């Protein structure tokens, strides 16, 4: 189940409740929910996520909460796009002992895809 989009908290909560209730009635065996990277209790804007996770805990379903990082559209909203409207993201090298973004010769899959603009 993917979060029910941008709307007021009460609208999102109603959508999530309807989806969970429908899953229970339909005999769904396992529900997977995309949420926040943490439990959200410290965030003022995460009411719908907090409510949904609590609703899942009290449901009759087996469930999994995916702890996603920031959504790409959120990054796009806060990042400064280039003149053509694109935003370039760099993956970090997770090799022990190395730091920083993967360069043209570093990391798996390096050098594939479109080169960055000059």
PDB file of C-alpha atoms in Angstrom:
ATOM      1  CA  UNK A   1       0.000   0.000   0.000  1.00  0.00           C
ATOM      2  CA  UNK A   2       1.461   3.317  -1.033  1.00  0.00           C
ATOM      3  CA  UNK A   3       0.560   6.409   0.961  1.00  0.00           C
ATOM      4  CA  UNK A   4      -2.622   7.941  -0.415  1.00  0.00           C
ATOM      5  CA  UNK A   5      -1.114  11.103  -1.778  1.00  0.00           C
ATOM      6  CA  UNK A   6      -1.096  14.742  -0.872  1.00  0.00           C
ATOM      7  CA  UNK A   7      -4.215  15.837   0.977  1.00  0.00           C
ATOM      8  CA  UNK A   8      -5.240  16.973   4.428  1.00  0.00           C
ATOM      9  CA  UNK A   9      -4.391  14.450   7.139  1.00  0.00           C
ATOM     10  CA  UNK A  10      -8.025  13.515   7.771  1.00  0.00           C
ATOM     11  CA  UNK A  11      -8.514  12.689   4.090  1.00  0.00           C
ATOM     12  CA  UNK A  12      -5.347  10.567   3.902  1.00  0.00           C
ATOM     13  CA  UNK A  13      -6.232   8.794   7.158  1.00  0.00           C
ATOM     14  CA  UNK A  14      -9.722   7.988   5.838  1.00  0.00           C
ATOM     15  CA  UNK A  15      -8.202   6.589   2.620  1.00  0.00           C
ATOM     16  CA  UNK A  16      -5.699   4.477   4.532  1.00  0.00           C
ATOM     17  CA  UNK A  17      -8.376   3.202   6.906  1.00  0.00           C
ATOM     18  CA  UNK A  18     -10.597   2.246   3.973  1.00  0.00           C
ATOM     19  CA  UNK A  19      -7.715   0.394   2.281  1.00  0.00           C
ATOM     20  CA  UNK A  20      -6.772  -1.523   5.444  1.00  0.00           C
ATOM     21  CA  UNK A  21     -10.407  -2.369   6.219  1.00  0.00           C
ATOM     22  CA  UNK A  22     -10.949  -3.575   2.648  1.00  0.00           C
ATOM     23  CA  UNK A  23      -7.805  -5.716   2.877  1.00  0.00           C
ATOM     24  CA  UNK A  24      -9.055  -7.283   6.107  1.00  0.00           C
ATOM     25  CA  UNK A  25     -12.487  -8.012   4.603  1.00  0.00           C
ATOM     26  CA  UNK A  26     -10.951  -9.428   1.411  1.00  0.00           C
ATOM     27  CA  UNK A  27      -8.738 -11.838   3.341  1.00  0.00           C
ATOM     28  CA  UNK A  28      -5.445 -10.271   2.311  1.00  0.00           C
ATOM     29  CA  UNK A  29      -2.699 -12.243   4.020  1.00  0.00           C
ATOM     30  CA  UNK A  30       0.037  -9.615   4.125  1.00  0.00           C
ATOM     31  CA  UNK A  31       0.009  -5.853   3.573  1.00  0.00           C
ATOM     32  CA  UNK A  32       3.148  -3.842   2.818  1.00  0.00           C
ATOM     33  CA  UNK A  33       3.030  -0.110   3.546  1.00  0.00           C
ATOM     34  CA  UNK A  34       5.480   2.537   2.367  1.00  0.00           C
ATOM     35  CA  UNK A  35       6.102   4.916   5.233  1.00  0.00           C
ATOM     36  CA  UNK A  36       8.886   7.118   6.568  1.00  0.00           C
ATOM     37  CA  UNK A  37      12.510   6.336   7.361  1.00  0.00           C
ATOM     38  CA  UNK A  38      11.656   6.407  11.080  1.00  0.00           C
ATOM     39  CA  UNK A  39       8.552   5.983  13.165  1.00  0.00           C
ATOM     40  CA  UNK A  40       7.594   9.610  12.484  1.00  0.00           C
ATOM     41  CA  UNK A  41       6.725  10.510  16.067  1.00  0.00           C
ATOM     42  CA  UNK A  42       9.181  13.398  16.004  1.00  0.00           C
ATOM     43  CA  UNK A  43       7.791  14.866  12.759  1.00  0.00           C
ATOM     44  CA  UNK A  44       4.924  17.325  12.706  1.00  0.00           C
ATOM     45  CA  UNK A  45       3.977  16.470   9.117  1.00  0.00           C
ATOM     46  CA  UNK A  46       3.791  12.684   9.570  1.00  0.00           C
ATOM     47  CA  UNK A  47       0.433  12.319  11.319  1.00  0.00           C
ATOM     48  CA  UNK A  48      -1.080  10.154   8.572  1.00  0.00           C
ATOM     49  CA  UNK A  49       1.947   7.824   8.563  1.00  0.00           C
ATOM     50  CA  UNK A  50       1.918   7.506  12.360  1.00  0.00           C
ATOM     51  CA  UNK A  51      -1.825   6.829  12.363  1.00  0.00           C
ATOM     52  CA  UNK A  52      -1.560   4.252   9.577  1.00  0.00           C
ATOM     53  CA  UNK A  53       1.245   2.349  11.309  1.00  0.00           C
ATOM     54  CA  UNK A  54      -0.781   2.232  14.526  1.00  0.00           C
ATOM     55  CA  UNK A  55      -3.843   1.071  12.577  1.00  0.00           C
ATOM     56  CA  UNK A  56      -1.801  -1.739  11.028  1.00  0.00           C
ATOM     57  CA  UNK A  57      -0.580  -2.834  14.469  1.00  0.00           C
ATOM     58  CA  UNK A  58      -4.191  -3.238  15.622  1.00  0.00           C
ATOM     59  CA  UNK A  59      -5.396  -4.874  12.394  1.00  0.00           C
ATOM     60  CA  UNK A  60      -5.898  -8.590  11.779  1.00  0.00           C
ATOM     61  CA  UNK A  61      -3.315  -8.485   8.974  1.00  0.00           C
ATOM     62  CA  UNK A  62       0.287  -9.522   8.844  1.00  0.00           C
ATOM     63  CA  UNK A  63       2.106  -6.395   7.749  1.00  0.00           C
ATOM     64  CA  UNK A  64       5.460  -4.911   6.803  1.00  0.00           C
ATOM     65  CA  UNK A  65       6.365  -1.223   6.962  1.00  0.00           C
ATOM     66  CA  UNK A  66       8.997  -0.126   4.456  1.00  0.00           C
ATOM     67  CA  UNK A  67      11.204   2.594   5.893  1.00  0.00           C
ATOM     68  CA  UNK A  68      11.781   4.657   2.789  1.00  0.00           C
ATOM     69  CA  UNK A  69      14.195   7.527   2.607  1.00  0.00           C
ATOM     70  CA  UNK A  70      13.040  10.810   1.186  1.00  0.00           C
ATOM     71  CA  UNK A  71      10.799  10.469  -1.817  1.00  0.00           C
ATOM     72  CA  UNK A  72      12.270  11.710  -5.083  1.00  0.00           C
ATOM     73  CA  UNK A  73       9.515  14.295  -5.565  1.00  0.00           C
ATOM     74  CA  UNK A  74      10.349  15.784  -2.166  1.00  0.00           C
ATOM     75  CA  UNK A  75      13.994  16.079  -3.161  1.00  0.00           C
ATOM     76  CA  UNK A  76      12.931  17.722  -6.399  1.00  0.00           C
ATOM     77  CA  UNK A  77      10.877  20.250  -4.471  1.00  0.00           C
ATOM     78  CA  UNK A  78      13.810  21.318  -2.297  1.00  0.00           C
ATOM     79  CA  UNK A  79      16.714  20.916  -4.733  1.00  0.00           C
ATOM     80  CA  UNK A  80      17.733  23.520  -7.262  1.00  0.00           C
ATOM     81  CA  UNK A  81      17.166  22.068 -10.734  1.00  0.00           C
ATOM     82  CA  UNK A  82      19.418  22.900 -13.653  1.00  0.00           C
ATOM     83  CA  UNK A  83      18.330  25.207 -16.483  1.00  0.00           C
ATOM     84  CA  UNK A  84      16.658  22.290 -18.278  1.00  0.00           C
ATOM     85  CA  UNK A  85      14.692  21.336 -15.142  1.00  0.00           C
ATOM     86  CA  UNK A  86      16.689  18.203 -14.328  1.00  0.00           C
ATOM     87  CA  UNK A  87      18.288  17.278 -11.042  1.00  0.00           C
ATOM     88  CA  UNK A  88      21.360  15.029 -10.951  1.00  0.00           C
ATOM     89  CA  UNK A  89      21.733  12.721  -7.967  1.00  0.00           C
ATOM     90  CA  UNK A  90      24.979  10.921  -7.134  1.00  0.00           C
ATOM     91  CA  UNK A  91      25.105   7.518  -5.447  1.00  0.00           C
ATOM     92  CA  UNK A  92      27.547   7.177  -2.584  1.00  0.00           C
ATOM     93  CA  UNK A  93      30.134   4.424  -2.652  1.00  0.00           C
ATOM     94  CA  UNK A  94      29.334   2.048   0.218  1.00  0.00           C
ATOM     95  CA  UNK A  95      32.680   0.198  -0.048  1.00  0.00           C
ATOM     96  CA  UNK A  96      34.289  -0.018   3.423  1.00  0.00           C
ATOM     97  CA  UNK A  97      37.105   2.498   3.753  1.00  0.00           C
ATOM     98  CA  UNK A  98      35.943   4.672   0.831  1.00  0.00           C
ATOM     99  CA  UNK A  99      34.017   7.904   1.066  1.00  0.00           C
ATOM    100  CA  UNK A 100      32.256  10.230  -1.291  1.00  0.00           C
ATOM    101  CA  UNK A 101      30.262   9.870  -4.480  1.00  0.00           C
ATOM    102  CA  UNK A 102      31.141   7.279  -7.078  1.00  0.00           C
ATOM    103  CA  UNK A 103      33.299   8.785  -9.739  1.00  0.00           C
ATOM    104  CA  UNK A 104      33.615   7.856 -13.411  1.00  0.00           C
ATOM    105  CA  UNK A 105      35.873   4.899 -12.532  1.00  0.00           C
ATOM    106  CA  UNK A 106      34.570   3.924  -9.095  1.00  0.00           C
ATOM    107  CA  UNK A 107      31.794   1.657  -7.942  1.00  0.00           C
ATOM    108  CA  UNK A 108      29.659  -0.953  -9.658  1.00  0.00           C
ATOM    109  CA  UNK A 109      27.978   0.209 -12.818  1.00  0.00           C
ATOM    110  CA  UNK A 110      30.004   3.404 -12.996  1.00  0.00           C
ATOM    111  CA  UNK A 111      30.122   5.064 -16.354  1.00  0.00           C
ATOM    112  CA  UNK A 112      26.753   3.767 -17.544  1.00  0.00           C
ATOM    113  CA  UNK A 113      23.954   6.024 -18.602  1.00  0.00           C
ATOM    114  CA  UNK A 114      24.024   9.625 -19.726  1.00  0.00           C
ATOM    115  CA  UNK A 115      27.104  11.649 -18.783  1.00  0.00           C
ATOM    116  CA  UNK A 116      26.593  14.762 -16.659  1.00  0.00           C
ATOM    117  CA  UNK A 117      26.278  18.048 -18.530  1.00  0.00           C
ATOM    118  CA  UNK A 118      29.512  19.953 -19.174  1.00  0.00           C
TER     119      UNK A 118
END
